[in-house]
Amino acid sequence: MIKIKPVIKIKFTDFWEGFDLPAFMFYKLLIEKYEVVISNKPEILFYSVYGHEHLKYTCTKVLFSAENVRPNFRECDFAFSFDYTLNKRNYRLPLYAFYDDVTRLLNRKVDESSELAAKTKFCCFVVSNPSGEIRNQFFNKLAQHKQVDSGGLLFNNIGGPVDNKRDFIRNYKFVIAFENSSYPGYVTEKIFEPFLENCVPIYWGDPLIGKEFNTRRFINSHDFNSFDEVIKHVLEVDQDDEKYLEYLREPVFVNNQLNDNLKIEHIAARLDEIITFNSNRTWMIKKYQKIRPAYAFAKYNLHRITHRLNRIITH
């Protein structure tokens, strides 16, 4: 028997330049279970923080916050964001989870002699956005002690920007992995990519980074009193192979385990909840429209329906 997938009409808007819909995690998860129709009259709108097109829509709205921007629940019904402390309509899903399969960082085995032989260079920096003042300060400060190769547009000193960041960083012992800004829970690909290439990240950004990443696997600036202390430690580790290997031997995640929020089955379950919410909301709107005058419905009942349905959210 052929199982018929439920049809959902959705739209994605206000995402970053070059957004690749077929490769986007949410889309790939949705098409496994639903007949997805991309529509200009969507039932569910997924939007991000790079525009204001979403303001034109009154359907069920889901924010994906790819920057250090907290959800505004006056504008969205649900959110996927970095935030730890918001209400149950927020699902914590840091940006790094979209860059590669996070399970690749579990149970990693390091060939110590091969890694030491491969790490022929000291430290690198791959940044194009000049607005990270603290990050820029650290680069300049460390570069006063030893050559730091910059492969991005900012401070480039290798003859031009690199074509592939992962390929570039692979032969470096350390990678400056500073966020653009600091906020509890805000973690991007900056720390994730060096782990994939068996480098040691020098990190600054999320003060709660130790809640998910093992702080013995990277150099956490938040554990030091000053950048001078960070740099002193980096230089010491650079000169001591055993100290360097101590970092590489450590698991990437705390207790070598993924947080539940990173597991695909949990993300898929939240998407199912959103679709159930929308189905119930649509049914209740039709019911209210039959028994309430249009003006009263527009001014009062839509808010009442949404408020009642929010109580069904379990995560």
XYZ file of C-alpha atoms in Angstrom:
315
model
C 0.000 0.000 0.000
C 1.344 3.416 -0.978
C 1.360 5.776 1.963
C 0.146 9.247 1.033
C 2.143 12.031 2.630
C 0.249 14.966 4.166
C 0.567 18.122 2.070
C 2.011 21.276 3.639
C 2.432 24.644 1.961
C 5.522 26.473 3.177
C 7.846 29.315 2.267
C 11.373 30.361 3.256
C 12.312 34.036 3.323
C 14.835 36.510 4.781
C 17.652 33.954 4.729
C 21.279 34.716 3.888
C 22.607 35.351 0.407
C 23.212 32.078 -1.394
C 20.712 30.187 0.791
C 20.442 26.636 -0.584
C 16.931 25.382 0.147
C 17.377 21.728 -0.968
C 20.404 21.406 1.344
C 18.750 23.063 4.347
C 18.184 20.705 7.272
C 14.539 21.642 7.913
C 13.578 21.176 4.275
C 15.308 17.807 4.050
C 13.565 16.603 7.206
C 10.158 17.842 6.082
C 10.209 16.187 2.656
C 10.868 12.821 4.287
C 7.437 12.872 5.889
C 5.369 15.488 4.054
C 4.472 16.487 0.528
C 6.083 19.915 0.626
C 4.715 22.630 -1.622
C 6.702 25.877 -1.813
C 4.029 28.561 -1.993
C 3.695 32.340 -1.935
C 0.585 31.726 0.180
C 2.116 29.439 2.797
C 0.534 27.814 5.793
C 3.914 27.956 7.542
C 6.607 30.559 6.953
C 10.237 29.881 7.876
C 12.290 33.059 8.044
C 15.643 34.319 9.264
C 17.124 37.675 10.260
C 18.411 39.062 6.952
C 15.330 40.991 5.858
C 11.781 42.042 6.698
C 9.729 40.170 4.122
C 8.284 37.998 6.901
C 6.331 40.962 8.262
C 3.929 40.672 5.318
C 2.688 37.256 6.478
C 0.098 36.319 9.107
C 0.364 32.524 8.880
C 2.205 30.315 11.368
C 5.721 31.788 11.473
C 8.967 30.091 12.476
C 12.176 32.048 13.023
C 15.610 30.565 12.425
C 18.093 32.926 14.077
C 21.474 32.517 12.391
C 22.970 35.573 14.107
C 23.190 36.919 17.653
C 19.548 38.014 17.450
C 17.018 36.768 19.971
C 13.508 35.765 18.839
C 10.668 38.254 19.082
C 7.586 36.180 19.864
C 5.313 39.025 18.886
C 6.434 38.275 15.335
C 6.844 34.485 15.357
C 5.022 31.487 16.812
C 8.141 29.334 17.141
C 11.877 29.829 16.919
C 15.037 27.819 16.436
C 17.825 29.841 18.008
C 20.979 29.689 20.122
C 19.181 30.909 23.235
C 19.085 28.835 26.433
C 16.651 30.919 28.437
C 13.611 31.610 26.289
C 10.185 30.012 26.665
C 9.072 26.635 25.350
C 8.354 28.012 21.893
C 12.121 28.312 21.405
C 14.186 25.276 20.406
C 17.901 25.702 21.023
C 19.738 24.813 17.826
C 23.118 26.560 17.405
C 24.280 27.459 13.925
C 27.206 25.014 13.922
C 24.744 22.109 13.733
C 24.039 23.088 10.113
C 27.642 22.924 8.895
C 28.255 19.194 9.003
C 27.064 16.020 10.661
C 27.714 16.710 14.351
C 28.025 12.990 15.068
C 31.346 13.055 13.196
C 32.847 14.625 16.308
C 31.903 11.694 18.524
C 34.376 8.915 19.360
C 37.143 10.481 17.283
C 40.407 8.583 17.179
C 43.526 10.655 16.588
C 46.687 9.272 15.050
C 49.054 11.307 17.197
C 52.197 10.924 15.114
C 50.331 11.722 11.891
C 48.685 14.788 13.369
C 51.935 16.174 14.715
C 53.565 15.622 11.339
C 50.647 17.299 9.554
C 50.512 20.353 11.801
C 53.450 22.135 10.200
C 52.184 25.671 10.816
C 51.458 27.652 13.965
C 48.119 29.468 13.840
C 45.631 30.811 11.322
C 42.709 33.209 11.118
C 39.994 33.126 8.434
C 37.685 36.136 8.745
C 36.179 38.579 6.284
C 33.854 40.558 8.571
C 35.847 43.457 10.106
C 33.274 44.274 12.795
C 34.558 41.856 15.476
C 36.652 44.347 17.437
C 37.693 41.921 20.178
C 38.600 39.269 17.608
C 40.678 41.790 15.661
C 42.503 42.843 18.816
C 43.426 39.272 19.644
C 44.743 38.578 16.136
C 46.995 41.644 16.254
C 48.166 40.831 19.762
C 49.080 37.220 18.975
C 50.714 38.218 15.686
C 53.166 40.376 17.644
C 54.610 37.172 19.116
C 54.521 34.803 16.134
C 53.292 34.749 12.544
C 49.532 34.222 12.271
C 48.397 33.460 8.719
C 45.200 35.239 7.716
C 43.333 33.478 4.927
C 40.213 35.630 4.813
C 39.653 39.100 3.416
C 40.452 40.705 6.765
C 44.179 41.181 7.498
C 45.020 38.868 4.607
C 48.746 38.161 4.522
C 49.004 35.089 2.276
C 48.401 36.702 -1.115
C 44.611 36.471 -1.242
C 41.596 34.768 0.332
C 41.542 30.981 0.442
C 39.076 28.981 -1.639
C 38.282 26.437 1.057
C 38.565 27.217 4.763
C 38.639 23.608 5.926
C 41.466 22.719 3.535
C 43.390 25.795 4.631
C 43.200 25.289 8.389
C 44.080 21.579 8.259
C 47.847 22.050 8.634
C 47.680 24.539 11.504
C 48.059 23.639 15.160
C 45.779 26.458 16.321
C 42.855 28.348 14.808
C 41.577 31.660 16.150
C 37.905 30.801 16.573
C 36.360 33.990 17.918
C 32.675 34.831 17.452
C 31.593 38.232 16.149
C 30.035 38.900 19.551
C 29.521 37.271 22.926
C 26.225 36.067 24.363
C 25.312 32.985 26.433
C 24.565 30.120 24.042
C 25.585 31.918 20.843
C 27.905 29.441 19.071
C 28.560 29.288 15.332
C 30.782 27.243 13.045
C 33.883 29.104 14.294
C 34.751 26.443 16.879
C 33.195 23.525 15.016
C 35.332 23.585 11.863
C 38.720 23.378 13.641
C 37.487 20.310 15.514
C 36.680 18.608 12.221
C 40.272 19.171 11.064
C 41.863 18.081 14.380
C 43.125 21.577 15.180
C 42.993 23.254 18.582
C 40.589 26.217 18.516
C 41.411 29.362 20.485
C 37.878 30.386 21.405
C 36.059 33.495 22.566
C 32.312 34.129 22.439
C 29.804 32.045 24.353
C 30.612 32.277 28.095
C 28.647 29.031 28.550
C 30.571 27.140 25.873
C 31.526 24.481 28.433
C 27.912 23.319 28.676
C 28.275 21.414 25.412
C 31.934 21.453 24.300
C 34.668 19.900 26.428
C 36.882 22.810 27.519
C 39.897 20.485 27.769
C 39.730 20.066 23.991
C 40.268 23.740 23.129
C 41.768 26.915 24.570
C 38.879 28.809 26.097
C 39.628 32.511 26.496
C 36.867 32.720 29.091
C 39.002 30.593 31.433
C 41.780 33.205 31.532
C 41.998 36.624 33.152
C 43.368 38.365 30.057
C 44.361 37.811 26.459
C 47.989 38.127 27.565
C 47.483 34.988 29.650
C 45.790 33.234 26.720
C 48.703 34.038 24.422
C 51.266 32.913 26.971
C 49.476 29.578 27.240
C 49.194 29.173 23.447
C 52.918 29.754 23.028
C 53.704 27.240 25.780
C 51.535 24.570 24.196
C 53.063 25.298 20.805
C 56.509 24.433 22.186
C 55.432 21.241 23.978
C 54.180 18.364 21.815
C 52.851 16.450 24.800
C 50.736 19.391 25.978
C 49.414 19.805 22.452
C 48.501 16.136 22.175
C 46.675 16.330 25.500
C 44.171 18.604 23.766
C 43.760 16.306 20.758
C 43.156 13.262 22.955
C 40.139 14.812 24.640
C 36.580 14.237 23.358
C 35.016 17.236 21.666
C 31.670 17.157 23.468
C 31.154 16.998 27.212
C 31.199 13.307 28.206
C 31.548 12.515 24.483
C 27.781 12.879 24.149
C 25.509 15.053 22.035
C 23.008 17.283 23.743
C 19.492 16.039 22.967
C 18.657 19.229 21.084
C 21.276 18.343 18.436
C 19.786 14.942 17.661
C 17.995 14.751 14.322
C 15.032 12.848 15.752
C 14.382 15.632 18.269
C 14.604 18.336 15.610
C 12.208 16.368 13.412
C 9.820 15.988 16.358
C 9.762 19.756 16.876
C 8.943 20.283 13.195
C 6.075 17.813 13.611
C 4.831 19.817 16.602
C 4.868 22.994 14.537
C 2.838 21.341 11.780
C 0.357 19.979 14.331
C 0.091 23.452 15.859
C -0.635 24.928 12.449
C -3.247 22.277 11.638
C -5.059 22.923 14.913
C -4.792 26.665 14.430
C -6.251 26.437 10.911
C -9.137 24.287 12.131
C -9.909 26.637 15.024
C -9.762 29.713 12.788
C -12.335 28.176 10.447
C -14.532 27.291 13.413
C -14.367 30.798 14.875
C -15.008 32.415 11.515
C -18.322 30.600 11.309
C -19.566 31.791 14.668
C -17.958 35.228 15.084
C -18.280 38.423 13.064
C -15.259 39.117 10.887
C -14.250 42.276 12.790
C -14.331 40.572 16.175
C -12.401 37.627 14.775
C -9.641 39.797 13.379
C -9.228 41.863 16.529
C -9.613 39.242 19.202
C -9.974 35.614 18.277
C -6.774 35.105 16.279
C -4.775 36.126 19.350
C -6.952 33.924 21.553
C -6.485 30.885 19.297
C -2.723 31.294 19.197
C -2.568 31.745 22.975
C -4.572 28.578 23.586
C -2.540 26.517 21.143
C 0.755 27.596 22.668
C -0.158 25.533 25.692
C 0.127 22.311 23.697
C 3.858 22.815 23.147
C 5.765 20.261 25.185
C 9.407 21.195 24.530
